[in-house]
GROMACS .gro file of C-alpha atoms in nm:
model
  229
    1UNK     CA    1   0.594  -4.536  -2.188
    2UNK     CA    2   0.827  -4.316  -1.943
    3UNK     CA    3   0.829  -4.460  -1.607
    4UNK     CA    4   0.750  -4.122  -1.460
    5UNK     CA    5   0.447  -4.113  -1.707
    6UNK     CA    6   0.338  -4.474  -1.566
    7UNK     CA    7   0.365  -4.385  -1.209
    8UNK     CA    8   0.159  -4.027  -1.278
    9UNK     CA    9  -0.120  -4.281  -1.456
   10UNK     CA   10  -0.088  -4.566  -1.113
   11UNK     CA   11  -0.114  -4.284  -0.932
   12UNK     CA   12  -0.380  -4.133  -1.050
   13UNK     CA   13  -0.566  -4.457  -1.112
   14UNK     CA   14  -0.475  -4.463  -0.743
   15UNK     CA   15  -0.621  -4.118  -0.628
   16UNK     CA   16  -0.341  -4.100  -0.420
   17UNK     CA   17  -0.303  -3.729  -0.465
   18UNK     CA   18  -0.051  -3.689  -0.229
   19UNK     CA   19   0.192  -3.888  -0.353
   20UNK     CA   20   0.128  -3.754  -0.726
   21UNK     CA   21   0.223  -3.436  -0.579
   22UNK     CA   22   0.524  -3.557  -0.407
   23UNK     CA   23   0.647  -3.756  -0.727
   24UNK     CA   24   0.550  -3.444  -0.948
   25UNK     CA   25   0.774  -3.215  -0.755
   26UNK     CA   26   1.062  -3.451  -0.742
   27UNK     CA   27   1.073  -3.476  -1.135
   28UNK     CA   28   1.359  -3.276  -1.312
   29UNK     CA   29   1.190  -2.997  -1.534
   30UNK     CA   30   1.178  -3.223  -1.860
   31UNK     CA   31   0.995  -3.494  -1.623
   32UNK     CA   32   0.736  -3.212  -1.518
   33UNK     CA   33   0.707  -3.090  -1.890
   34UNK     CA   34   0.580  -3.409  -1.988
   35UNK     CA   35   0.368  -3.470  -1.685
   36UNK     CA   36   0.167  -3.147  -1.768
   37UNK     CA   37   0.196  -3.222  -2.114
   38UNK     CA   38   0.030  -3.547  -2.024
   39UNK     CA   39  -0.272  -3.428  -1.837
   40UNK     CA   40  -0.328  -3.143  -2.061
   41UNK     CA   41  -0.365  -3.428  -2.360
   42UNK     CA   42  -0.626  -3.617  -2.141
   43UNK     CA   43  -0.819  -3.298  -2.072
   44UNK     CA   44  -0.903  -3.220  -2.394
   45UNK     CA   45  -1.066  -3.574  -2.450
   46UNK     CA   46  -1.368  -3.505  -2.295
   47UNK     CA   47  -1.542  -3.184  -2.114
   48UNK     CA   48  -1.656  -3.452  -1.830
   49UNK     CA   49  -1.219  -3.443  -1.731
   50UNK     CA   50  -1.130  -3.105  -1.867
   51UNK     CA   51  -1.202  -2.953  -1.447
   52UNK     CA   52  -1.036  -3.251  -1.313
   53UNK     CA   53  -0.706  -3.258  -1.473
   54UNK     CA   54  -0.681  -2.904  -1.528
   55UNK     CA   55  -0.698  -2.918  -1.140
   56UNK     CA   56  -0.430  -3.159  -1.146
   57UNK     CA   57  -0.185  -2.940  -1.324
   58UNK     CA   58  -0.294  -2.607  -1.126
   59UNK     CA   59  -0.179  -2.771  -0.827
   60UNK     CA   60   0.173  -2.936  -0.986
   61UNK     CA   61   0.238  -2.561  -1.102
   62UNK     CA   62   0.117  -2.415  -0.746
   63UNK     CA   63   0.350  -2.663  -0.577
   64UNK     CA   64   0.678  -2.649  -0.799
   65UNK     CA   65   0.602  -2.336  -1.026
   66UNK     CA   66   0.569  -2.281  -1.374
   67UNK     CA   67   0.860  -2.454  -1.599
   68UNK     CA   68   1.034  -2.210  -1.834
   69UNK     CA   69   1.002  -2.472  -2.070
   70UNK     CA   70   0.633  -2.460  -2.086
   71UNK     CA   71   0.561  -2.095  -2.206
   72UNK     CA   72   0.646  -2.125  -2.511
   73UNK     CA   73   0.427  -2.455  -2.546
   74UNK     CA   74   0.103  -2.249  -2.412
   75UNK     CA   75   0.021  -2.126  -2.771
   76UNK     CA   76  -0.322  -2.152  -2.870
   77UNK     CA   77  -0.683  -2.114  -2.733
   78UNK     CA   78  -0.710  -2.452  -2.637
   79UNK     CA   79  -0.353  -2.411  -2.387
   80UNK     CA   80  -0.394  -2.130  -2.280
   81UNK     CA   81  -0.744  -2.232  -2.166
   82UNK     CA   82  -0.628  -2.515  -1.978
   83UNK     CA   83  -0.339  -2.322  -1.797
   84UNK     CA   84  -0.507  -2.012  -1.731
   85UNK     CA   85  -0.570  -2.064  -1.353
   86UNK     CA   86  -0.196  -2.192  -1.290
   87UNK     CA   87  -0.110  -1.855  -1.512
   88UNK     CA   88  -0.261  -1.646  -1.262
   89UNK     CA   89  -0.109  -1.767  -0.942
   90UNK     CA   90   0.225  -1.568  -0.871
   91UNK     CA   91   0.212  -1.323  -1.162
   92UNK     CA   92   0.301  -1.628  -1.377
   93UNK     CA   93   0.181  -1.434  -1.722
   94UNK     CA   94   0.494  -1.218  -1.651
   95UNK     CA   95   0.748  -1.490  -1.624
   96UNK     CA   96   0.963  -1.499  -1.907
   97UNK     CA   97   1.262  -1.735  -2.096
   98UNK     CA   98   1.557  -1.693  -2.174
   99UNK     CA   99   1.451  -1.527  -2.535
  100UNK     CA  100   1.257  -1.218  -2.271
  101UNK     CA  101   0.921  -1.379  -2.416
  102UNK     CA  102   0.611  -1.460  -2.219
  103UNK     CA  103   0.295  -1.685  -2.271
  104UNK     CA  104   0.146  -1.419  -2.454
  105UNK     CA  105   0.470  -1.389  -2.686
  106UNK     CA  106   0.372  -1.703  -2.813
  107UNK     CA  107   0.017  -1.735  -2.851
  108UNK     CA  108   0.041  -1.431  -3.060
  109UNK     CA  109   0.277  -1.604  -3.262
  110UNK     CA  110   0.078  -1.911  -3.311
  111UNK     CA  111  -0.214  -2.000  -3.522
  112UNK     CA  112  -0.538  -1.829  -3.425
  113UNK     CA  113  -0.396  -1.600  -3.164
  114UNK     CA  114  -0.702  -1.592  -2.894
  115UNK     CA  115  -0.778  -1.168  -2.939
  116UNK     CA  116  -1.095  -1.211  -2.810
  117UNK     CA  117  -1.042  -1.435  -2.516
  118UNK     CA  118  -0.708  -1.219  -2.394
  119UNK     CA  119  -0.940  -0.894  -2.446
  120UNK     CA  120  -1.227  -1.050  -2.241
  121UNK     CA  121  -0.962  -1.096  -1.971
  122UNK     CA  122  -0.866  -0.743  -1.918
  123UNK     CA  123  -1.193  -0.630  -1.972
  124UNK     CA  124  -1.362  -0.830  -1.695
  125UNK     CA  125  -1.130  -1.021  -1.463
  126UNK     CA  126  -0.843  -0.801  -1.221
  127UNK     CA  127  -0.545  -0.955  -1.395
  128UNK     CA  128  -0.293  -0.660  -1.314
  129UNK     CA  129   0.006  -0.953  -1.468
  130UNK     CA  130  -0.159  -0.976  -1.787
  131UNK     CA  131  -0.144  -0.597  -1.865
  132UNK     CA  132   0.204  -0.629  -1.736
  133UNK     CA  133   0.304  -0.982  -1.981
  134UNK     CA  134   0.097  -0.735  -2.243
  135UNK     CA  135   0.366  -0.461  -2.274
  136UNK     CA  136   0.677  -0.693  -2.222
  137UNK     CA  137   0.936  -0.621  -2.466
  138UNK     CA  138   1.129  -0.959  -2.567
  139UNK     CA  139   1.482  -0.965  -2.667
  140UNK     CA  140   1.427  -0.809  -2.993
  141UNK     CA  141   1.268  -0.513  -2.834
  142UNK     CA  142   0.893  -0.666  -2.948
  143UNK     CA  143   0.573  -0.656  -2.720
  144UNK     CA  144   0.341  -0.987  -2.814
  145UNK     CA  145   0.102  -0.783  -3.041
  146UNK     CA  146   0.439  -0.655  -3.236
  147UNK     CA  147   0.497  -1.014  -3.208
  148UNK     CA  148   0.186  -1.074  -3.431
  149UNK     CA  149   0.220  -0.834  -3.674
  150UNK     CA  150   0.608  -0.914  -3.734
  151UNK     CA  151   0.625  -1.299  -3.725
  152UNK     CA  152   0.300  -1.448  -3.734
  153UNK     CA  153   0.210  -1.584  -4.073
  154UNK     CA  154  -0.175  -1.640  -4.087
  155UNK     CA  155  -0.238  -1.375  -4.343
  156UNK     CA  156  -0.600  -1.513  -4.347
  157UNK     CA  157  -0.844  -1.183  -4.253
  158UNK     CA  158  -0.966  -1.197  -3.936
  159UNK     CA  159  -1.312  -1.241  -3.799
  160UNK     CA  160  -1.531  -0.935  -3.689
  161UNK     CA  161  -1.478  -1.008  -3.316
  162UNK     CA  162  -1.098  -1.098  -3.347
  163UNK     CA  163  -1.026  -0.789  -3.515
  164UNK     CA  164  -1.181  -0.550  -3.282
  165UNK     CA  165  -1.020  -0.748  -2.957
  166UNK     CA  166  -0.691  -0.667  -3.115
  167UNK     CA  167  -0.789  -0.338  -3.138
  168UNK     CA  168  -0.862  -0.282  -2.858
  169UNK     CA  169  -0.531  -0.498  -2.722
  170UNK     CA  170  -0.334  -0.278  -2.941
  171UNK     CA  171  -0.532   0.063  -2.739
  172UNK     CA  172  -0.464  -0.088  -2.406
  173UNK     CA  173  -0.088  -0.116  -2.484
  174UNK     CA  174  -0.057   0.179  -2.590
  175UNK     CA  175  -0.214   0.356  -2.271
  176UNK     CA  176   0.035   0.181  -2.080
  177UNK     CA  177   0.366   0.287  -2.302
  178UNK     CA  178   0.483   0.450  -2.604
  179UNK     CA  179   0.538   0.243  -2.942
  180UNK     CA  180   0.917   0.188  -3.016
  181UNK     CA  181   0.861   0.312  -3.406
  182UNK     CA  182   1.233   0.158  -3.488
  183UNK     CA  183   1.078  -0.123  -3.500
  184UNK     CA  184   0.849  -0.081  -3.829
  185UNK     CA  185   1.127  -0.066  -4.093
  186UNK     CA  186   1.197  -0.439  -3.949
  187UNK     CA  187   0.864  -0.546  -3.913
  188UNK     CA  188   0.760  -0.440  -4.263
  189UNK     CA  189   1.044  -0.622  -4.411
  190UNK     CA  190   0.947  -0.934  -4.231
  191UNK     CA  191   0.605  -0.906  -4.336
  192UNK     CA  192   0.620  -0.832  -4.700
  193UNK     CA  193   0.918  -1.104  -4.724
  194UNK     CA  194   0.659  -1.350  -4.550
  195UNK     CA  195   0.357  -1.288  -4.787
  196UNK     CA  196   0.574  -1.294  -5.125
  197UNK     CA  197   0.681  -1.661  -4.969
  198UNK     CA  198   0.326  -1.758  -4.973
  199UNK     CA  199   0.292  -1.584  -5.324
  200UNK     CA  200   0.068  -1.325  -5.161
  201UNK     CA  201   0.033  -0.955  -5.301
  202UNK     CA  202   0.156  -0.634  -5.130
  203UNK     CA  203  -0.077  -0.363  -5.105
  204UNK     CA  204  -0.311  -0.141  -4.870
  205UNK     CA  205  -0.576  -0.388  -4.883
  206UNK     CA  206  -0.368  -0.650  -4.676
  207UNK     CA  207  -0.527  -0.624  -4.330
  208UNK     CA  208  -0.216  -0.725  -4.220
  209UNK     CA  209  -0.056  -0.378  -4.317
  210UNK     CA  210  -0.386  -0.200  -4.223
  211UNK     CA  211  -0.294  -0.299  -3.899
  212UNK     CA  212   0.046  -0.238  -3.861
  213UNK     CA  213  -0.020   0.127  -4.021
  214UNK     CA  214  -0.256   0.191  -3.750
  215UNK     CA  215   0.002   0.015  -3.480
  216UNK     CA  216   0.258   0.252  -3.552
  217UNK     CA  217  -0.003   0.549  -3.628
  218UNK     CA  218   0.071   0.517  -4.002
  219UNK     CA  219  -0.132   0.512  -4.284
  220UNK     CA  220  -0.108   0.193  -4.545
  221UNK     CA  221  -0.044   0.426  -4.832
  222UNK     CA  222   0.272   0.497  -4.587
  223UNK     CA  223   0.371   0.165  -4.543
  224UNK     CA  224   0.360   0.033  -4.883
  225UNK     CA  225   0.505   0.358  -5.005
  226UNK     CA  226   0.802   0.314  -4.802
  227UNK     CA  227   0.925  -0.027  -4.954
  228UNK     CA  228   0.994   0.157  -5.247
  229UNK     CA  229   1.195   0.453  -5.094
   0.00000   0.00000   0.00000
């Protein structure tokens, strides 16, 4: 075990949560990545701990800020769970690496992308940073849901409730900017060269397409049409 992992345990064994501050914020970044990584794995051992450690890495995040390292690692339901209260201190859905991407980036790009949960939080909590992180354009010009409908590769339909939240994530982007339509010819590409990998069929009944049609205010008689122009 890493001797910063063993003094994190002592310390916490310990309750000396002064000093597991004071050794969290003197770790390098790769020391801190663990550390989190580390209490997140404990928290998801038992609901009785989830509070308490989740705590614990709210405050290392409130005291040193967020690592660049660890958005991309905040990419499913479970994570992004977890981090959610350190995410909303400082505007932290809004940070970004050094690829332009934010938390949301990834957890669009990962399996089961939380619609529902990210839709429940605009709907009901002021998170002005998360409609920001929402409409971020990464380095290849792509907001998070572009994100999902270019890379992800869960072609699997989605549940009644997941569908409509991106819906209505797709509506709330698009209140707050214009679509970038150069980016479909791409996208599509992507897509269809993703499915025929997985030995899956291109046509207008891949919800997949259905949705990027009605991203880019297509139809999917449109979209399929136009890989054979």
């Amino acid at each position: 075990m890493k001797p910063h992992i063993q003094t994190l345990i002592q310390l916490l064994t310990n309750k000396d949560f002064k000093a597991l501050l004071t050794h969290y914020q003197q770790c390098n970044e790769q020391d801190k990545i663990d550390m989190l990584a580390f209490v997140y794995q404990q928290s998801q051992k038992s609901l009785s701990v989830f509070e308490f450690y989740q705590q614990i890495a709210t405050k290392f995040i409130e005291a040193a800020g967020l690592p660049e390292a660890l958005i991309m690692q905040i990419n499913s339901s479970d994570a992004l769970s977890f981090f959610t209260p350190a995410l909303q201190l400082n505007q932290y859905f809004t940070r970004t690496n050094y690829l332009q991407r934010n938390v949301l980036h990834y957890l669009l790009a990962g399996k089961n992308p939380p619609f529902n949960y990210l839709r429940s939080m605009l709907l009901f909590e002021s998170n002005e940073a998360l409609s920001h992180a929402l409409i971020a354009r990464d380095c290849k010009d792509l907001t998070p849901v572009e994100v999902y409908l270019r890379v992800n590769n869960q072609f699997e339909t989605l549940a009644p409730h997941e569908l409509s939240a991106l819906l209505g994530l797709m509506e709330a982007e698009q209140t707050l900017q214009a679509i970038n339509p150069a980016n479909l010819t791409h996208s599509i590409n992507h897509v269809v060269k993703n499915l025929q990998q997985q030995g899956l069929s291109v046509n207008e009944r891949v919800q997949r397409i259905g949705l990027m049609a009605a991203y880019y205010g297509k139809t999917a008689s449109q979209i399929v049409s136009s890989l054979h122009s």
